[in-house]
PDB file of C-alpha atoms and ligand atoms in Angstrom:
ATOM      1  CA  UNK V 987     -40.083 -23.710 209.312  1.00  0.00           C
ATOM      2  CA  UNK V 988     -37.634 -22.454 211.934  1.00  0.00           C
ATOM      3  CA  UNK V 989     -34.569 -24.628 212.275  1.00  0.00           C
ATOM      4  CA  UNK V 990     -31.175 -24.583 213.932  1.00  0.00           C
ATOM      5  CA  UNK V 991     -28.540 -23.544 211.380  1.00  0.00           C
ATOM      6  CA  UNK V 992     -25.577 -25.164 213.102  1.00  0.00           C
ATOM      7  CA  UNK V 993     -24.424 -26.726 216.359  1.00  0.00           C
ATOM      8  CA  UNK V 994     -20.785 -26.498 217.394  1.00  0.00           C
ATOM      9  CA  UNK V 995     -19.160 -27.995 220.463  1.00  0.00           C
ATOM     10  CA  UNK V 996     -16.386 -25.462 221.068  1.00  0.00           C
ATOM     11  CA  UNK V 997     -15.082 -26.928 224.342  1.00  0.00           C
ATOM     12  CA  UNK V 998     -16.186 -29.622 226.793  1.00  0.00           C
ATOM     13  CA  UNK V 999     -19.709 -28.743 227.941  1.00  0.00           C
ATOM     14  CA  UNK V1000     -20.015 -25.671 225.701  1.00  0.00           C
ATOM     15  CA  UNK V1001     -22.399 -26.036 222.754  1.00  0.00           C
ATOM     16  CA  UNK V1002     -22.834 -23.036 220.460  1.00  0.00           C
ATOM     17  CA  UNK V1003     -26.153 -22.886 218.652  1.00  0.00           C
ATOM     18  CA  UNK V1004     -26.569 -20.818 215.520  1.00  0.00           C
ATOM     19  CA  UNK V1005     -30.313 -20.251 215.495  1.00  0.00           C
ATOM     20  CA  UNK V1006     -32.561 -19.140 212.626  1.00  0.00           C
ATOM     21  CA  UNK V1007     -31.777 -15.439 213.207  1.00  0.00           C
ATOM     22  CA  UNK V1008     -29.894 -15.184 216.508  1.00  0.00           C
ATOM     23  CA  UNK V1009     -27.716 -17.456 218.603  1.00  0.00           C
ATOM     24  CA  UNK V1010     -27.402 -18.929 222.088  1.00  0.00           C
ATOM     25  CA  UNK V1011     -24.865 -21.028 223.984  1.00  0.00           C
ATOM     26  CA  UNK V1012     -25.670 -24.122 226.035  1.00  0.00           C
ATOM     27  CA  UNK V1013     -23.401 -24.816 229.007  1.00  0.00           C
ATOM     28  CA  UNK V1014     -23.855 -28.349 230.309  1.00  0.00           C
ATOM     29  CA  UNK V1015     -22.228 -30.520 232.935  1.00  0.00           C
ATOM     30  CA  UNK V1016     -22.858 -32.143 236.335  1.00  0.00           C
ATOM     31  CA  UNK V1017     -26.399 -32.895 235.143  1.00  0.00           C
ATOM     32  CA  UNK V1018     -27.196 -29.174 234.818  1.00  0.00           C
ATOM     33  CA  UNK V1019     -27.753 -26.717 231.979  1.00  0.00           C
ATOM     34  CA  UNK V1020     -27.276 -22.955 231.866  1.00  0.00           C
ATOM     35  CA  UNK V1021     -27.819 -20.792 228.797  1.00  0.00           C
ATOM     36  CA  UNK V1022     -26.323 -17.564 227.577  1.00  0.00           C
ATOM     37  CA  UNK V1023     -29.181 -15.952 225.598  1.00  0.00           C
ATOM     38  CA  UNK V1024     -32.069 -17.979 224.194  1.00  0.00           C
ATOM     39  CA  UNK V1025     -33.073 -16.699 220.758  1.00  0.00           C
ATOM     40  CA  UNK V1026     -36.480 -15.290 219.830  1.00  0.00           C
ATOM     41  CA  UNK V1027     -39.650 -16.374 221.646  1.00  0.00           C
ATOM     42  CA  UNK V1028     -40.457 -18.566 218.611  1.00  0.00           C
ATOM     43  CA  UNK V1029     -37.100 -20.362 219.036  1.00  0.00           C
ATOM     44  CA  UNK V1030     -38.198 -22.053 222.242  1.00  0.00           C
ATOM     45  CA  UNK V1031     -38.639 -25.529 220.650  1.00  0.00           C
ATOM     46  CA  UNK V1032     -35.160 -25.144 219.126  1.00  0.00           C
ATOM     47  CA  UNK V1033     -33.664 -24.118 222.470  1.00  0.00           C
ATOM     48  CA  UNK V1034     -35.122 -27.281 223.983  1.00  0.00           C
ATOM     49  CA  UNK V1035     -33.922 -29.369 221.042  1.00  0.00           C
ATOM     50  CA  UNK V1036     -30.405 -27.990 221.565  1.00  0.00           C
ATOM     51  CA  UNK V1037     -30.541 -28.870 225.271  1.00  0.00           C
ATOM     52  CA  UNK V1038     -31.591 -32.444 224.416  1.00  0.00           C
ATOM     53  CA  UNK V1039     -28.583 -32.681 222.075  1.00  0.00           C
ATOM     54  CA  UNK V1040     -26.393 -32.514 225.185  1.00  0.00           C
ATOM     55  CA  UNK V1041     -28.097 -35.628 226.547  1.00  0.00           C
ATOM     56  CA  UNK V1042     -29.998 -33.628 229.182  1.00  0.00           C
ATOM     57  CA  UNK V1043     -33.623 -32.592 229.446  1.00  0.00           C
ATOM     58  CA  UNK V1044     -34.976 -29.039 229.694  1.00  0.00           C
ATOM     59  CA  UNK V1045     -35.740 -29.808 233.358  1.00  0.00           C
ATOM     60  CA  UNK V1046     -31.961 -29.524 233.893  1.00  0.00           C
ATOM     61  CA  UNK V1047     -32.097 -25.836 232.903  1.00  0.00           C
ATOM     62  CA  UNK V1048     -31.456 -23.742 236.003  1.00  0.00           C
ATOM     63  CA  UNK V1049     -30.380 -20.342 234.720  1.00  0.00           C
ATOM     64  CA  UNK V1050     -30.437 -18.064 231.668  1.00  0.00           C
ATOM     65  CA  UNK V1051     -27.824 -15.318 231.514  1.00  0.00           C
ATOM     66  CA  UNK V1052     -28.564 -12.717 228.858  1.00  0.00           C
ATOM     67  CA  UNK V1053     -26.097 -10.477 227.077  1.00  0.00           C
ATOM     68  CA  UNK V1054     -28.823  -7.845 226.741  1.00  0.00           C
ATOM     69  CA  UNK V1055     -32.562  -7.341 226.764  1.00  0.00           C
ATOM     70  CA  UNK V1056     -33.449  -7.522 223.078  1.00  0.00           C
ATOM     71  CA  UNK V1057     -36.272  -9.875 222.148  1.00  0.00           C
ATOM     72  CA  UNK V1058     -34.012 -12.003 219.919  1.00  0.00           C
ATOM     73  CA  UNK V1059     -31.796 -12.803 222.920  1.00  0.00           C
ATOM     74  CA  UNK V1060     -34.279 -12.931 225.810  1.00  0.00           C
ATOM     75  CA  UNK V1061     -36.731 -15.132 223.893  1.00  0.00           C
ATOM     76  CA  UNK V1062     -38.896 -17.259 226.171  1.00  0.00           C
ATOM     77  CA  UNK V1063     -36.900 -16.460 229.332  1.00  0.00           C
ATOM     78  CA  UNK V1064     -39.957 -14.930 230.987  1.00  0.00           C
ATOM     79  CA  UNK V1065     -41.938 -18.134 230.631  1.00  0.00           C
ATOM     80  CA  UNK V1066     -39.040 -20.298 231.834  1.00  0.00           C
ATOM     81  CA  UNK V1067     -38.756 -18.005 234.846  1.00  0.00           C
ATOM     82  CA  UNK V1068     -42.444 -17.843 235.712  1.00  0.00           C
ATOM     83  CA  UNK V1069     -43.409 -21.448 235.032  1.00  0.00           C
ATOM     84  CA  UNK V1070     -40.243 -23.362 235.747  1.00  0.00           C
ATOM     85  CA  UNK V1071     -38.411 -21.186 238.280  1.00  0.00           C
ATOM     86  CA  UNK V1072     -35.429 -20.663 235.995  1.00  0.00           C
ATOM     87  CA  UNK V1073     -33.243 -17.804 237.231  1.00  0.00           C
ATOM     88  CA  UNK V1074     -32.638 -14.993 234.695  1.00  0.00           C
ATOM     89  CA  UNK V1075     -29.533 -12.832 235.065  1.00  0.00           C
ATOM     90  CA  UNK V1076     -28.254  -9.725 233.274  1.00  0.00           C
ATOM     91  CA  UNK V1077     -25.812  -6.924 234.021  1.00  0.00           C
ATOM     92  CA  UNK V1078     -27.285  -4.478 236.536  1.00  0.00           C
ATOM     93  CA  UNK V1079     -27.311  -1.646 233.986  1.00  0.00           C
ATOM     94  CA  UNK V1080     -29.273  -3.861 231.574  1.00  0.00           C
ATOM     95  CA  UNK V1081     -32.050  -4.829 233.983  1.00  0.00           C
ATOM     96  CA  UNK V1082     -34.413  -1.983 232.940  1.00  0.00           C
ATOM     97  CA  UNK V1083     -34.215  -3.310 229.365  1.00  0.00           C
ATOM     98  CA  UNK V1084     -34.651  -6.942 230.375  1.00  0.00           C
ATOM     99  CA  UNK V1085     -37.612  -6.068 232.596  1.00  0.00           C
ATOM    100  CA  UNK V1086     -38.991  -3.780 229.828  1.00  0.00           C
ATOM    101  CA  UNK V1087     -39.079  -0.751 232.076  1.00  0.00           C
ATOM    102  CA  UNK V1088     -37.321   0.889 229.120  1.00  0.00           C
ATOM    103  CA  UNK V1089     -36.933  -0.307 225.528  1.00  0.00           C
ATOM    104  CA  UNK V1090     -33.659   0.367 223.777  1.00  0.00           C
ATOM    105  CA  UNK V1091     -34.568  -1.576 220.667  1.00  0.00           C
ATOM    106  CA  UNK V1092     -34.784  -0.615 217.011  1.00  0.00           C
ATOM    107  CA  UNK V1093     -38.259   0.681 216.087  1.00  0.00           C
ATOM    108  CA  UNK V1094     -40.188   1.004 212.846  1.00  0.00           C
ATOM    109  CA  UNK V1095     -39.285   4.731 212.909  1.00  0.00           C
ATOM    110  CA  UNK V1096     -35.561   3.886 213.118  1.00  0.00           C
ATOM    111  CA  UNK V1097     -35.952   1.594 210.122  1.00  0.00           C
ATOM    112  CA  UNK V1098     -37.664   4.111 207.822  1.00  0.00           C
ATOM    113  CA  UNK V1099     -34.428   5.729 206.536  1.00  0.00           C
ATOM    114  CA  UNK V1100     -33.048   2.295 205.634  1.00  0.00           C
ATOM    115  CA  UNK V1101     -36.349   0.687 204.618  1.00  0.00           C
ATOM    116  CA  UNK V1102     -35.355   0.572 200.971  1.00  0.00           C
ATOM    117  CA  UNK V1103     -32.071  -1.116 201.717  1.00  0.00           C
ATOM    118  CA  UNK V1104     -32.082  -4.671 200.408  1.00  0.00           C
ATOM    119  CA  UNK V1105     -33.303  -7.135 203.000  1.00  0.00           C
ATOM    120  CA  UNK V1106     -34.739  -4.687 205.532  1.00  0.00           C
ATOM    121  CA  UNK V1107     -38.422  -5.433 204.978  1.00  0.00           C
ATOM    122  CA  UNK V1108     -38.062  -9.257 204.905  1.00  0.00           C
ATOM    123  CA  UNK V1109     -35.871  -9.046 208.035  1.00  0.00           C
ATOM    124  CA  UNK V1110     -38.466  -6.927 209.872  1.00  0.00           C
ATOM    125  CA  UNK V1111     -41.311  -9.264 208.866  1.00  0.00           C
ATOM    126  CA  UNK V1112     -39.336 -12.308 210.050  1.00  0.00           C
ATOM    127  CA  UNK V1113     -38.472 -10.570 213.342  1.00  0.00           C
ATOM    128  CA  UNK V1114     -42.127  -9.782 214.030  1.00  0.00           C
ATOM    129  CA  UNK V1115     -43.204 -13.323 213.141  1.00  0.00           C
ATOM    130  CA  UNK V1116     -40.619 -14.697 215.560  1.00  0.00           C
ATOM    131  CA  UNK V1117     -42.180 -12.745 218.414  1.00  0.00           C
ATOM    132  CA  UNK V1118     -39.950  -9.676 218.198  1.00  0.00           C
ATOM    133  CA  UNK V1119     -42.776  -7.367 219.298  1.00  0.00           C
ATOM    134  CA  UNK V1120     -44.132  -9.724 221.958  1.00  0.00           C
ATOM    135  CA  UNK V1121     -44.184  -9.326 225.734  1.00  0.00           C
ATOM    136  CA  UNK V1122     -40.685 -10.592 226.404  1.00  0.00           C
ATOM    137  CA  UNK V1123     -39.845  -8.536 229.512  1.00  0.00           C
ATOM    138  CA  UNK V1124     -38.694 -10.602 232.490  1.00  0.00           C
ATOM    139  CA  UNK V1125     -39.833  -8.783 235.671  1.00  0.00           C
ATOM    140  CA  UNK V1126     -38.035 -11.329 237.872  1.00  0.00           C
ATOM    141  CA  UNK V1127     -34.629 -10.840 236.211  1.00  0.00           C
ATOM    142  CA  UNK V1128     -31.786 -10.279 238.669  1.00  0.00           C
ATOM    143  CA  UNK V1129     -28.491  -8.403 238.421  1.00  0.00           C
ATOM    144  CA  UNK V1130     -25.109 -10.025 237.981  1.00  0.00           C
ATOM    145  CA  UNK V1131     -23.283  -8.888 241.111  1.00  0.00           C
ATOM    146  CA  UNK V1132     -19.750 -10.192 240.514  1.00  0.00           C
ATOM    147  CA  UNK V1133     -17.056  -9.931 237.857  1.00  0.00           C
ATOM    148  CA  UNK V1134     -17.040 -13.709 237.568  1.00  0.00           C
ATOM    149  CA  UNK V1135     -19.944 -16.160 237.382  1.00  0.00           C
ATOM    150  CA  UNK V1136     -19.497 -19.726 238.601  1.00  0.00           C
ATOM    151  CA  UNK V1137     -21.965 -21.902 236.707  1.00  0.00           C
ATOM    152  CA  UNK V1138     -23.628 -24.995 238.144  1.00  0.00           C
ATOM    153  CA  UNK V1139     -22.187 -26.845 235.145  1.00  0.00           C
ATOM    154  CA  UNK V1140     -18.627 -26.283 236.376  1.00  0.00           C
ATOM    155  CA  UNK V1141     -17.754 -23.472 233.966  1.00  0.00           C
ATOM    156  CA  UNK V1142     -16.481 -20.045 234.969  1.00  0.00           C
ATOM    157  CA  UNK V1143     -17.506 -16.906 233.071  1.00  0.00           C
ATOM    158  CA  UNK V1144     -15.823 -13.536 233.303  1.00  0.00           C
ATOM    159  CA  UNK V1145     -18.327 -10.725 232.840  1.00  0.00           C
ATOM    160  CA  UNK V1146     -17.197  -7.992 230.432  1.00  0.00           C
ATOM    161  CA  UNK V1147     -19.118  -4.737 230.447  1.00  0.00           C
ATOM    162  CA  UNK V1148     -19.621  -3.711 226.802  1.00  0.00           C
ATOM    163  CA  UNK V1149     -22.101  -0.815 226.728  1.00  0.00           C
ATOM    164  CA  UNK V1150     -23.235   0.729 223.463  1.00  0.00           C
ATOM    165  CA  UNK V1151     -25.511  -1.694 221.654  1.00  0.00           C
ATOM    166  CA  UNK V1152     -27.623  -1.260 224.799  1.00  0.00           C
ATOM    167  CA  UNK V1153     -26.756   0.567 228.018  1.00  0.00           C
ATOM    168  CA  UNK V1154     -25.905  -2.559 229.984  1.00  0.00           C
ATOM    169  CA  UNK V1155     -24.813  -4.977 227.273  1.00  0.00           C
ATOM    170  CA  UNK V1156     -22.391  -7.617 228.586  1.00  0.00           C
ATOM    171  CA  UNK V1157     -20.087 -10.150 226.966  1.00  0.00           C
ATOM    172  CA  UNK V1158     -18.760 -13.279 228.637  1.00  0.00           C
ATOM    173  CA  UNK V1159     -15.308 -14.821 228.492  1.00  0.00           C
ATOM    174  CA  UNK V1160     -14.613 -18.423 229.501  1.00  0.00           C
ATOM    175  CA  UNK V1161     -10.881 -18.277 230.316  1.00  0.00           C
ATOM    176  CA  UNK V1162     -10.405 -22.042 230.723  1.00  0.00           C
ATOM    177  CA  UNK V1163     -11.727 -22.632 227.184  1.00  0.00           C
ATOM    178  CA  UNK V1164     -10.666 -19.288 225.655  1.00  0.00           C
ATOM    179  CA  UNK V1165     -14.224 -18.758 224.466  1.00  0.00           C
ATOM    180  CA  UNK V1166     -15.644 -15.259 224.039  1.00  0.00           C
ATOM    181  CA  UNK V1167     -19.417 -14.763 223.825  1.00  0.00           C
ATOM    182  CA  UNK V1168     -19.997 -11.386 222.209  1.00  0.00           C
ATOM    183  CA  UNK V1169     -23.786 -10.999 221.963  1.00  0.00           C
ATOM    184  CA  UNK V1170     -24.458  -8.028 219.699  1.00  0.00           C
ATOM    185  CA  UNK V1171     -21.231  -6.163 220.538  1.00  0.00           C
ATOM    186  CA  UNK V1172     -19.516  -8.031 217.685  1.00  0.00           C
ATOM    187  CA  UNK V1173     -21.167 -10.359 215.171  1.00  0.00           C
ATOM    188  CA  UNK V1174     -20.072 -12.467 212.208  1.00  0.00           C
ATOM    189  CA  UNK V1175     -23.213 -12.028 210.117  1.00  0.00           C
ATOM    190  CA  UNK V1176     -26.758 -10.699 210.001  1.00  0.00           C
ATOM    191  CA  UNK V1177     -29.550 -10.484 207.427  1.00  0.00           C
ATOM    192  CA  UNK V1178     -28.763  -6.763 207.052  1.00  0.00           C
ATOM    193  CA  UNK V1179     -24.983  -7.140 206.672  1.00  0.00           C
ATOM    194  CA  UNK V1180     -23.450  -7.902 203.265  1.00  0.00           C
ATOM    195  CA  UNK V1181     -20.650 -10.161 204.549  1.00  0.00           C
ATOM    196  CA  UNK V1182     -20.724 -13.291 206.704  1.00  0.00           C
ATOM    197  CA  UNK V1183     -17.809 -14.843 208.540  1.00  0.00           C
ATOM    198  CA  UNK V1184     -15.722 -11.846 209.615  1.00  0.00           C
ATOM    199  CA  UNK V1185     -15.964 -10.128 212.982  1.00  0.00           C
ATOM    200  CA  UNK V1186     -17.887  -6.890 212.515  1.00  0.00           C
ATOM    201  CA  UNK V1187     -20.375  -4.563 214.115  1.00  0.00           C
ATOM    202  CA  UNK V1188     -24.100  -4.578 213.444  1.00  0.00           C
ATOM    203  CA  UNK V1189     -25.427  -1.677 211.325  1.00  0.00           C
ATOM    204  CA  UNK V1190     -25.313   1.539 213.390  1.00  0.00           C
ATOM    205  CA  UNK V1191     -29.089   1.968 213.658  1.00  0.00           C
ATOM    206  CA  UNK V1192     -29.235  -1.160 215.825  1.00  0.00           C
ATOM    207  CA  UNK V1193     -27.113   0.494 218.524  1.00  0.00           C
ATOM    208  CA  UNK V1194     -28.487   2.653 221.311  1.00  0.00           C
ATOM    209  CA  UNK V1195     -25.129   4.481 221.497  1.00  0.00           C
ATOM    210  CA  UNK V1196     -23.034   4.125 218.337  1.00  0.00           C
ATOM    211  CA  UNK V1197     -19.820   5.592 219.794  1.00  0.00           C
ATOM    212  CA  UNK V1198     -20.066   3.421 222.877  1.00  0.00           C
ATOM    213  CA  UNK V1199     -20.676   0.355 220.722  1.00  0.00           C
ATOM    214  CA  UNK V1200     -17.554   1.146 218.657  1.00  0.00           C
ATOM    215  CA  UNK V1201     -15.439   1.572 221.799  1.00  0.00           C
ATOM    216  CA  UNK V1202     -16.713  -1.724 223.242  1.00  0.00           C
ATOM    217  CA  UNK V1203     -16.029  -3.541 219.965  1.00  0.00           C
ATOM    218  CA  UNK V1204     -12.506  -2.139 219.978  1.00  0.00           C
ATOM    219  CA  UNK V1205     -11.868  -3.358 223.526  1.00  0.00           C
ATOM    220  CA  UNK V1206     -13.240  -6.804 222.708  1.00  0.00           C
ATOM    221  CA  UNK V1207     -10.883  -7.191 219.765  1.00  0.00           C
ATOM    222  CA  UNK V1208      -8.029  -7.207 222.293  1.00  0.00           C
ATOM    223  CA  UNK V1209      -9.467 -10.207 224.125  1.00  0.00           C
ATOM    224  CA  UNK V1210      -7.395 -13.378 223.893  1.00  0.00           C
ATOM    225  CA  UNK V1211      -9.968 -15.819 222.521  1.00  0.00           C
ATOM    226  CA  UNK V1212      -9.693 -19.035 220.545  1.00  0.00           C
ATOM    227  CA  UNK V1213     -13.405 -19.064 219.740  1.00  0.00           C
ATOM    228  CA  UNK V1214     -15.768 -16.139 219.272  1.00  0.00           C
ATOM    229  CA  UNK V1215     -19.455 -16.946 219.701  1.00  0.00           C
ATOM    230  CA  UNK V1216     -21.469 -14.002 218.342  1.00  0.00           C
ATOM    231  CA  UNK V1217     -25.135 -13.095 218.788  1.00  0.00           C
ATOM    232  CA  UNK V1218     -25.628 -13.314 215.021  1.00  0.00           C
ATOM    233  CA  UNK V1219     -23.713 -15.285 212.407  1.00  0.00           C
ATOM    234  CA  UNK V1220     -21.613 -18.446 212.703  1.00  0.00           C
ATOM    235  CA  UNK V1221     -19.033 -19.214 215.393  1.00  0.00           C
ATOM    236  CA  UNK V1222     -15.551 -18.007 214.535  1.00  0.00           C
ATOM    237  CA  UNK V1223     -12.439 -20.000 215.310  1.00  0.00           C
ATOM    238  CA  UNK V1224      -9.362 -17.776 215.585  1.00  0.00           C
TER     239      UNK V1224
HETATM  240 ZN1  LIG X 643     -29.483  -6.698 220.198  1.00  0.00          ZN
END
């Protein structure tokens, strides 16, 4: 059964959720909820469980901001948008991915050269079971138009352009809490990585542009953060 691995309150109104295979962050305050990423489609009940942990109901969810358009980060955003009027935001350069006008995501063909590597097949099976090949595109997704996002919860997010993993991948920095949300630009673990706990990059075949991903990871390492909240693996306190 899918279950949340860990919940960490990293600052007032900022709850980091380590999901079964990918992570999301719940911002809450002033009776409102906004998410950064929302797991796989199959994680929807866990997303709602994590919102309830803040003392609020899913009806308080007004916006989902995604780091990038991969199915393990966009999850059920389409349904929240279409049925509940939740706004979905991504960097302008990422919109084609989020809307599924293009797909910069690892394919079965990409996996063939590494298929014999330990863990690849179980990971792929789990990803498909979690809805990884489903219709996750969000046609209504809108572009982030400013360098800073003011959330309805009272938090302020700086938008950091970190292309490479995908063309329009973005990270988010909360200066008041010194919290850095890295999506898949930097992670602390993954089923296909041998180590857990250290900041690292995903295996190269996950990146649309490997050199760009390396440059973005390098820039991020200069960011002055107290907490790093990655797209995969546990939160890291620096
Ligand atoms: Zn990704």
